[in-house]
């Protein structure tokens, strides 16, 4: 390795590092730094992302380059269709090292394992020193998470969340949680009420940069899943801040109450719809939580809404990220329940009579978004109960959502939804029958299946699948304390009843048509 004393420092900034205070720039000065941003085909096609996800990232990257230039930085920006583009981060960094003869490369650690492996290789292969810096946009540094994990037998989010409350001081007074409780979840169980009309998300006017990206994506990725017709994501920091402010004012007050509700055609309800902006760096998670806290302190939003929202970010989001790095690379192959059924085609086509699934796939296709309870209790629950292959399910979730990056998608899918990690992340599988979906949504009233019917023709498939799942996994799950009650119920049933459930489920599973290959990976 040549250690040069002169030349600028080259700072590659990846597509989910679009934050002016990213750690790779913290000690840099504009007159001594070349920022490298790269649109590369490896990233646009390692899975065949939803068109809106690619458009979001490329448009946000191009705007961020402008923002940096206005702030005085030199940005070397490689576009996807530039002639000499090698198509990979590694190839582009190597070319930039040739071009700029830097004295060093410094980069903030990437979000994904796959890219981390590439960057580690730069250290060996590039003729300059490569520094990899921690991503300080996360509240919990990875070494702290590993230390926390090492000190526990069970890695439960709730305990981790309390540490994060103490660390940030959010919703704390004199070292104690405000309101005398850490968690107001019990108040957050509102179902769908008739006439629930959440305020619309703010609409953005897109400029020529964004329209050029739409054209590029429509042309080059026309075979990818999803539509650009409804594209409404913020692609600049100013737009993301407008989206944030609209959420805090209009939807946060009801966020808690309707967090678990599902209403057909109401795609965002009172959710933030801010995960894409947070994940790519247009919004800072801690700043967002402090603003949410202010809404409570100044009496504009109730504690159960604000605590619930802050828990999602400093609790779930941070915990999920820690678990990803703790469990990789094994997590990507985990299959603790030995699930082997291929993904059914309706996850891509939306063609199913099951109203809940059809609506969740529709919003996914139209918006590159479904809210948490749709992902967990409809799309995820079905995947769990039907015994779908974890790697197929993970690929699907990684492709279809604008906020999907492996560090956050994979622990949610393999851990929270599929229990493929044998319970490292969640203390029991979130398995539910049709009754849960009926209670929390208005789907069942419009569905050709009868949610009250347990077995046979016209019965809601979730009902038989639920018992089929428990029965098929009895050896692995019967010892779970939190499943003792359903297993006791199962054992109390007559043989005929059990057989009817199993037959109904098998008959339904036999109707599933496996998806064609090529949707997720070329
Ligand atoms: P809100 O419901 O308004 O929540 C506020 C914020 O909390 C979100 O923006 C997000 O930053 C954070 N958050 C909430 N729940 C989680 C969670 N379980 N994990 C991490 N952060 C959370 N989130 C992603 O950002 N990317 C993904 O690829 C992703 N895949 C998921 C896959 C499955 C199977 C499940 C069950 C959940 C997944 N989530 C993912 C978590 C969650 O569903 C989304 O963060 C949320 O739906 C984003 O919409 P929102 O901004 O309206 O969130
Ligand atoms: C997701 C994505 C896409 C579609 N395209 C690019 C790109 O062209 N250039 C880029 O820098 N990043 C892109 N990304 C985001 C990266 O996949 C993400 O930064 C890495 O996975 C690291 O987490
Ligand atoms: Fe979904 Fe069953 Fe309700 Fe139909 S009846 S919407 S399949 S839960």
XYZ file of C-alpha atoms and ligand atoms in Angstrom:
606
model
C 0.000 0.000 0.000
C 1.290 3.467 -0.924
C 0.851 5.979 1.859
C 0.712 9.344 0.159
C 1.320 12.463 2.224
C -0.438 14.795 -0.193
C -3.638 14.833 -2.206
C -7.180 15.279 -0.939
C -9.153 12.776 1.124
C -11.742 10.858 -0.887
C -15.068 10.438 0.916
C -17.524 8.007 -0.713
C -21.081 8.741 0.412
C -23.566 5.923 -0.159
C -27.215 6.269 -1.116
C -28.456 5.897 2.462
C -25.897 8.304 3.926
C -27.466 11.551 2.732
C -26.860 13.506 5.935
C -24.677 16.634 6.045
C -23.419 15.581 9.485
C -22.447 12.077 8.363
C -19.375 10.940 10.326
C -17.191 10.630 7.203
C -17.392 14.423 6.770
C -17.142 15.405 10.428
C -13.396 16.133 10.428
C -13.153 17.206 6.776
C -12.780 20.633 5.209
C -14.128 21.351 1.720
C -10.741 22.487 0.333
C -9.103 19.170 1.179
C -11.871 16.701 0.310
C -13.455 15.091 -2.733
C -16.859 13.576 -2.071
C -17.696 10.628 -4.307
C -21.310 9.654 -4.949
C -22.021 6.668 -7.181
C -25.136 5.417 -8.890
C -24.220 1.813 -9.637
C -26.074 -1.085 -11.197
C -24.940 -3.488 -8.447
C -27.062 -1.493 -6.003
C -30.030 -0.904 -8.274
C -30.325 -4.584 -9.150
C -28.815 -6.816 -6.413
C -32.502 -7.288 -5.813
C -34.991 -5.902 -8.316
C -36.229 -3.043 -6.113
C -39.648 -1.439 -6.489
C -39.415 1.361 -9.077
C -40.341 3.953 -6.448
C -37.492 2.848 -4.180
C -34.915 3.316 -6.935
C -36.447 6.663 -7.914
C -36.435 7.839 -4.298
C -32.800 6.965 -3.746
C -31.431 8.312 -7.026
C -33.458 11.540 -6.796
C -32.429 12.057 -3.177
C -28.766 11.351 -4.039
C -28.807 13.870 -6.868
C -30.385 16.527 -4.642
C -27.957 15.801 -1.837
C -25.042 16.305 -4.232
C -26.491 19.739 -5.036
C -26.920 20.502 -1.336
C -23.273 19.602 -0.683
C -22.029 21.664 -3.622
C -23.986 24.679 -2.379
C -22.308 24.227 0.988
C -18.909 24.470 -0.750
C -17.947 20.795 -1.113
C -16.511 19.275 -4.285
C -18.676 16.340 -5.354
C -17.633 13.841 -7.991
C -21.004 12.353 -8.972
C -21.220 9.211 -11.105
C -24.544 8.716 -12.853
C -26.005 5.320 -13.640
C -25.781 5.861 -17.390
C -22.284 7.408 -17.435
C -20.244 5.591 -20.083
C -17.332 4.456 -17.945
C -19.461 3.439 -14.950
C -18.186 0.048 -13.782
C -21.457 -0.730 -11.976
C -20.016 -1.342 -8.512
C -18.958 0.679 -5.482
C -15.585 -1.050 -5.568
C -15.005 -0.323 -9.254
C -16.036 3.315 -8.872
C -13.901 3.935 -5.804
C -10.914 2.381 -7.593
C -11.488 4.662 -10.609
C -11.836 7.707 -8.336
C -8.582 6.836 -6.565
C -6.885 6.829 -9.988
C -8.522 10.137 -10.942
C -7.941 12.100 -7.769
C -4.798 10.469 -6.325
C -6.114 10.963 -2.783
C -3.949 10.543 0.310
C -6.705 8.453 1.893
C -10.273 7.207 1.643
C -12.700 7.571 4.509
C -16.191 6.220 4.604
C -18.959 5.856 7.152
C -19.697 2.179 7.821
C -22.440 0.949 5.469
C -25.828 -0.249 6.658
C -25.539 -3.667 5.070
C -23.281 -6.649 5.678
C -22.856 -7.261 1.959
C -21.408 -3.775 1.391
C -19.294 -3.966 4.556
C -17.531 -7.015 3.080
C -16.723 -5.012 -0.066
C -15.404 -2.062 1.905
C -13.205 -4.290 4.071
C -11.633 -5.527 0.836
C -10.811 -1.951 -0.208
C -8.414 -1.888 2.726
C -6.454 -4.695 1.093
C -6.864 -3.822 -2.559
C -6.674 -0.022 -2.774
C -3.281 1.685 -2.891
C -4.304 4.121 -0.127
C -5.285 3.996 3.529
C -9.030 3.341 4.095
C -10.721 4.525 7.309
C -14.159 3.147 8.204
C -16.019 5.332 10.688
C -19.022 4.455 12.872
C -22.429 5.646 11.730
C -23.205 8.167 14.444
C -26.755 8.750 13.204
C -27.710 5.725 15.271
C -28.203 6.409 18.950
C -26.682 3.142 20.148
C -23.118 2.524 18.887
C -22.674 -1.115 17.849
C -20.032 -1.872 20.529
C -22.516 -0.682 23.178
C -25.207 -2.948 21.733
C -22.861 -5.948 21.753
C -21.978 -5.196 25.362
C -25.665 -4.924 26.295
C -26.384 -8.207 24.478
C -23.484 -9.995 26.150
C -24.848 -9.101 29.573
C -28.317 -10.620 28.955
C -29.743 -14.080 28.630
C -32.763 -12.830 26.684
C -32.431 -9.908 24.302
C -35.802 -8.247 24.715
C -36.539 -4.904 23.097
C -38.334 -3.524 26.144
C -35.194 -3.612 28.304
C -33.057 -2.164 25.584
C -35.611 0.614 25.054
C -35.383 1.644 28.700
C -31.616 1.975 28.333
C -32.155 4.225 25.326
C -34.637 6.377 27.265
C -32.065 6.800 30.018
C -29.306 7.511 27.526
C -31.213 10.139 25.535
C -33.227 11.564 28.451
C -36.308 11.402 26.198
C -39.536 11.445 28.233
C -37.542 11.260 31.455
C -37.684 13.368 34.603
C -35.287 12.951 37.527
C -34.126 9.642 36.079
C -37.696 8.278 35.937
C -40.076 7.839 33.004
C -42.611 10.653 32.744
C -46.123 9.619 33.693
C -44.674 6.931 35.955
C -44.612 4.276 33.205
C -42.191 3.256 30.486
C -44.851 2.031 28.140
C -48.353 3.219 27.277
C -49.068 0.436 24.788
C -52.230 -0.649 26.588
C -53.827 2.651 25.479
C -52.759 2.056 21.873
C -55.137 -0.660 20.753
C -57.827 1.283 18.860
C -59.452 -0.632 16.032
C -60.849 0.854 12.836
C -63.677 3.240 13.597
C -66.334 3.984 11.014
C -65.585 7.174 9.116
C -61.957 7.355 10.247
C -60.490 9.992 7.904
C -56.822 10.689 8.572
C -55.371 13.912 7.137
C -53.680 13.459 3.748
C -49.893 13.373 3.518
C -48.354 16.582 2.147
C -48.003 16.549 -1.651
C -44.733 17.639 -3.242
C -44.021 19.364 -6.485
C -41.064 17.603 -8.110
C -38.381 19.490 -10.029
C -36.527 18.657 -13.232
C -33.900 16.585 -11.380
C -36.584 14.298 -9.996
C -38.467 14.076 -13.288
C -35.257 13.057 -15.051
C -34.902 10.258 -12.498
C -38.531 9.169 -13.037
C -37.791 8.897 -16.790
C -34.603 6.947 -16.150
C -36.364 4.528 -13.813
C -39.410 4.089 -16.056
C -37.132 3.260 -18.973
C -34.436 1.174 -17.364
C -36.402 -0.622 -14.636
C -39.777 -0.992 -16.333
C -39.907 -4.722 -15.526
C -39.384 -4.155 -11.795
C -42.308 -4.530 -9.383
C -44.519 -1.553 -8.562
C -45.670 1.689 -10.011
C -44.330 5.240 -10.036
C -47.783 6.746 -10.678
C -48.456 7.530 -7.019
C -44.908 8.558 -6.120
C -45.178 10.936 -3.157
C -41.965 10.522 -1.164
C -39.866 13.481 -0.074
C -36.610 13.511 -2.058
C -34.988 16.661 -0.620
C -34.236 17.630 2.969
C -36.712 20.521 2.745
C -39.469 18.164 1.573
C -38.628 15.661 4.307
C -38.860 18.439 6.895
C -42.277 19.425 5.550
C -43.397 15.792 5.785
C -42.053 15.635 9.346
C -43.801 18.833 10.432
C -47.092 17.740 8.875
C -46.868 14.436 10.733
C -46.111 16.063 14.082
C -49.008 18.477 13.698
C -51.688 16.414 11.953
C -51.171 12.748 12.723
C -48.967 12.280 15.788
C -51.806 13.054 18.239
C -53.748 10.012 16.960
C -50.693 7.872 16.145
C -50.900 5.794 19.310
C -54.590 5.114 19.310
C -54.761 3.831 15.721
C -51.275 2.344 15.499
C -52.609 -1.204 15.108
C -55.682 -0.406 12.990
C -56.105 -1.277 9.300
C -58.655 0.404 7.048
C -59.089 -0.608 3.430
C -57.912 2.140 1.100
C -56.472 4.277 3.974
C -52.888 3.495 3.211
C -51.072 5.636 5.770
C -53.678 6.175 8.512
C -51.941 8.066 11.344
C -48.499 6.588 10.665
C -45.532 8.849 10.069
C -44.608 7.591 6.584
C -41.153 8.911 7.420
C -39.119 5.676 7.389
C -37.706 6.195 3.864
C -36.544 9.720 4.754
C -35.066 8.561 8.069
C -33.328 5.547 6.563
C -31.608 7.448 3.761
C -30.526 10.282 6.032
C -32.908 13.118 5.162
C -34.197 13.183 8.746
C -32.268 12.626 11.943
C -34.013 10.079 14.189
C -33.016 11.659 17.506
C -34.016 15.145 16.378
C -37.374 13.738 15.258
C -37.936 12.173 18.678
C -37.040 15.416 20.448
C -39.581 17.247 18.309
C -42.213 14.618 19.113
C -41.433 15.037 22.813
C -41.940 18.797 22.478
C -45.416 18.144 21.048
C -46.269 16.366 24.300
C -44.514 18.843 26.606
C -46.410 21.713 24.959
C -49.721 19.912 25.241
C -50.394 19.238 21.558
C -50.122 15.424 21.609
C -50.982 12.891 24.309
C -48.327 10.885 26.108
C -49.534 7.533 24.730
C -49.030 8.758 21.154
C -45.645 10.349 21.775
C -44.266 7.521 23.908
C -45.485 5.001 21.318
C -43.793 6.880 18.498
C -40.513 7.421 20.343
C -40.467 3.730 21.314
C -40.635 2.754 17.632
C -37.561 4.804 16.863
C -35.189 4.674 19.830
C -36.525 1.264 20.839
C -37.444 -0.894 17.865
C -35.365 0.760 15.173
C -32.155 0.802 17.219
C -32.720 -2.679 18.622
C -33.379 -4.116 15.165
C -30.171 -2.594 13.860
C -28.156 -3.981 16.754
C -29.688 -7.429 16.259
C -28.836 -7.361 12.543
C -25.127 -6.854 13.178
C -25.141 -9.254 16.116
C -26.747 -12.058 14.119
C -25.208 -11.630 10.675
C -24.254 -13.386 8.480
C -26.197 -16.342 9.928
C -29.498 -14.460 10.008
C -29.697 -14.349 6.210
C -29.827 -18.164 6.094
C -31.747 -18.806 9.318
C -34.709 -21.158 9.032
C -35.472 -22.229 12.581
C -38.924 -23.575 11.698
C -37.662 -25.401 8.571
C -40.197 -23.582 6.394
C -39.941 -24.598 2.757
C -43.006 -23.460 0.811
C -42.186 -21.107 -2.079
C -43.650 -17.586 -2.063
C -47.120 -17.627 -3.677
C -47.556 -15.519 -6.802
C -50.152 -13.203 -5.258
C -47.427 -11.437 -3.271
C -46.384 -10.019 -6.646
C -49.638 -9.933 -8.577
C -52.063 -9.062 -5.776
C -54.448 -11.569 -7.324
C -56.115 -13.252 -4.398
C -59.672 -13.238 -3.097
C -58.381 -12.728 0.428
C -59.330 -9.105 0.865
C -56.746 -8.282 3.524
C -53.831 -9.622 1.500
C -55.071 -8.078 -1.747
C -55.292 -4.620 -0.138
C -51.865 -4.899 1.476
C -50.260 -5.935 -1.822
C -52.123 -3.110 -3.600
C -50.771 -0.379 -1.303
C -47.342 -1.978 -1.542
C -47.439 -1.854 -5.329
C -48.884 1.672 -5.503
C -46.901 3.325 -2.700
C -43.883 1.108 -1.994
C -45.381 1.257 1.501
C -47.583 -0.707 3.851
C -47.832 0.247 7.470
C -46.392 -1.856 10.249
C -49.442 -3.856 11.197
C -50.154 -4.729 7.555
C -46.561 -5.969 7.192
C -46.627 -7.867 10.481
C -50.151 -9.200 10.904
C -51.309 -9.705 7.308
C -48.381 -10.172 4.918
C -46.024 -11.491 7.587
C -48.587 -13.540 9.485
C -49.648 -15.288 6.278
C -45.996 -16.069 5.454
C -45.500 -17.530 8.930
C -48.688 -19.601 8.972
C -48.222 -20.898 5.428
C -44.616 -21.907 6.172
C -43.075 -19.778 3.437
C -39.342 -20.073 2.834
C -37.632 -17.272 4.840
C -35.243 -16.298 2.054
C -38.155 -15.836 -0.412
C -40.040 -13.725 2.102
C -36.979 -11.640 2.959
C -36.297 -10.980 -0.725
C -39.891 -9.864 -1.213
C -39.782 -7.425 1.701
C -36.412 -6.101 0.548
C -37.698 -5.447 -2.970
C -41.062 -3.884 -2.326
C -40.697 -1.133 0.307
C -39.162 2.286 -0.187
C -37.668 2.040 3.310
C -36.188 -1.440 2.849
C -32.522 -1.895 3.655
C -31.320 -5.278 4.781
C -30.245 -4.086 8.252
C -33.852 -3.255 9.116
C -35.815 -5.542 6.799
C -34.098 -8.844 7.632
C -34.432 -8.872 11.452
C -38.069 -7.853 11.073
C -38.741 -10.658 8.596
C -36.556 -13.475 9.887
C -36.876 -12.545 13.557
C -40.107 -10.744 14.284
C -42.300 -12.357 11.616
C -40.981 -15.808 10.756
C -39.267 -16.856 13.954
C -36.496 -18.191 11.740
C -33.980 -17.054 14.374
C -35.532 -19.447 16.919
C -36.755 -16.632 19.112
C -33.600 -14.571 19.532
C -35.609 -11.438 18.699
C -39.210 -12.147 19.657
C -40.348 -14.242 22.584
C -43.020 -15.974 20.483
C -44.198 -16.019 16.867
C -46.841 -13.367 16.097
C -49.248 -16.008 14.765
C -52.900 -14.977 14.555
C -56.117 -16.307 13.080
C -58.697 -14.317 11.117
C -60.290 -13.037 14.345
C -57.336 -10.716 14.961
C -57.513 -9.253 11.454
C -61.275 -8.845 11.826
C -60.881 -7.006 15.128
C -58.219 -4.627 13.870
C -59.479 -3.966 10.322
C -62.517 -3.487 8.139
C -61.271 -6.038 5.602
C -63.405 -9.016 6.541
C -66.751 -7.347 5.888
C -65.862 -7.077 2.187
C -64.198 -10.463 1.831
C -65.725 -13.468 0.074
C -64.343 -15.635 2.877
C -66.211 -15.834 6.159
C -63.978 -14.910 9.042
C -66.300 -16.593 11.539
C -66.252 -19.884 9.650
C -63.455 -22.115 10.889
C -63.153 -24.863 8.301
C -64.508 -26.019 4.955
C -65.701 -24.119 1.910
C -65.724 -20.352 2.275
C -63.984 -20.340 5.663
C -61.330 -17.673 6.231
C -58.052 -19.429 5.363
C -56.233 -17.776 8.289
C -58.356 -19.808 10.735
C -57.296 -23.260 9.618
C -53.771 -22.096 8.794
C -53.344 -20.895 12.365
C -53.967 -24.335 13.848
C -52.095 -26.055 11.057
C -49.076 -23.881 11.875
C -49.223 -24.725 15.568
C -49.703 -28.409 14.859
C -46.882 -28.567 12.301
C -44.474 -26.854 14.666
C -45.583 -28.504 17.890
C -42.194 -30.086 18.588
C -40.412 -26.760 18.232
C -42.954 -24.452 19.853
C -44.938 -26.386 22.444
C -42.426 -25.514 25.164
C -42.960 -21.757 24.693
C -44.565 -20.383 27.812
C -46.528 -17.794 25.787
C -48.011 -20.505 23.529
C -49.128 -22.757 26.364
C -52.725 -21.623 26.119
C -53.249 -22.190 22.375
C -51.545 -25.591 22.612
C -53.815 -26.521 25.508
C -56.834 -25.517 23.387
C -55.522 -27.566 20.458
C -55.138 -30.620 22.635
C -58.623 -30.233 24.088
C -60.231 -30.320 20.621
C -61.850 -33.507 19.411
C -59.912 -35.566 16.888
C -62.521 -34.695 14.247
C -62.155 -30.994 14.825
C -58.382 -31.159 14.641
C -58.589 -33.224 11.468
C -61.010 -30.729 9.908
C -58.592 -27.855 10.584
C -55.669 -29.754 9.132
C -57.616 -30.863 6.063
C -58.927 -27.351 5.414
C -55.475 -25.879 5.695
C -53.912 -28.531 3.451
C -56.648 -28.029 0.857
C -56.041 -24.279 0.875
C -52.248 -24.619 0.717
C -52.596 -26.900 -2.288
C -54.282 -24.041 -4.192
C -51.311 -21.688 -3.806
C -49.455 -21.069 -7.029
C -45.719 -20.490 -6.530
C -44.466 -17.152 -7.850
C -42.492 -17.215 -11.049
C -38.775 -16.761 -10.496
C -37.130 -13.508 -11.509
C -39.311 -11.039 -9.611
C -36.813 -10.495 -6.819
C -33.524 -11.499 -8.382
C -32.560 -11.651 -12.038
P -44.537 4.450 11.933
O -45.500 3.370 12.221
O -45.066 5.819 11.894
O -43.348 4.345 12.995
C -42.417 5.397 13.189
C -41.012 4.958 12.901
O -40.595 3.951 13.795
C -40.770 4.385 11.523
O -40.610 5.400 10.564
C -39.517 3.563 11.727
O -38.373 4.366 11.585
C -39.617 3.130 13.175
N -40.058 1.732 13.311
C -41.276 1.303 13.682
N -41.297 -0.040 13.777
C -40.073 -0.466 13.455
C -39.478 -1.748 13.365
N -40.140 -2.876 13.631
N -38.204 -1.808 12.941
C -37.507 -0.701 12.678
N -38.015 0.547 12.753
C -39.279 0.655 13.145
N -38.920 -0.682 8.550
C -38.020 -0.126 7.744
O -37.641 1.027 7.958
N -37.505 -0.805 6.680
C -37.888 -2.069 6.387
O -37.397 -2.659 5.433
C -38.856 -2.683 7.223
N -39.296 -3.934 6.970
C -40.233 -4.503 7.784
C -40.650 -5.806 7.516
C -41.569 -6.410 8.339
C -41.992 -7.823 8.066
C -42.096 -5.717 9.451
C -43.068 -6.366 10.353
C -41.686 -4.431 9.719
C -40.749 -3.808 8.896
N -40.309 -2.496 9.145
C -39.370 -1.938 8.320
C -40.751 -1.771 10.327
C -42.003 -0.893 10.127
O -43.035 -1.648 9.566
C -41.702 0.321 9.273
O -40.604 1.021 9.801
C -42.878 1.272 9.259
O -44.007 0.605 8.721
C -42.543 2.490 8.451
O -43.643 3.319 8.287
P -43.844 4.657 9.121
O -42.696 5.575 8.910
O -45.190 5.151 8.769
O -43.776 4.103 10.589
C -30.762 0.962 -2.587
C -29.800 1.727 -3.434
C -30.000 1.837 -4.803
C -31.226 1.304 -5.449
N -29.110 2.447 -5.598
C -28.000 3.001 -5.051
C -27.002 3.620 -5.848
O -27.066 3.639 -7.065
N -25.939 4.166 -5.215
C -25.796 4.149 -3.875
O -24.832 4.721 -3.350
N -26.703 3.524 -3.106
C -27.787 2.967 -3.659
N -28.688 2.317 -2.881
C -28.434 2.255 -1.428
C -27.354 1.226 -1.113
O -27.819 -0.060 -1.494
C -27.004 1.294 0.368
O -26.365 2.500 0.602
C -26.132 0.149 0.729
O -26.914 -0.990 0.771
C -25.450 0.300 2.066
O -26.345 0.135 3.083
Fe -58.526 -11.758 5.464
Fe -59.936 -13.855 6.382
Fe -60.784 -11.383 6.845
Fe -60.864 -12.386 4.361
S -61.997 -13.111 6.123
S -60.174 -10.342 4.952
S -59.023 -13.637 4.343
S -58.899 -12.296 7.605
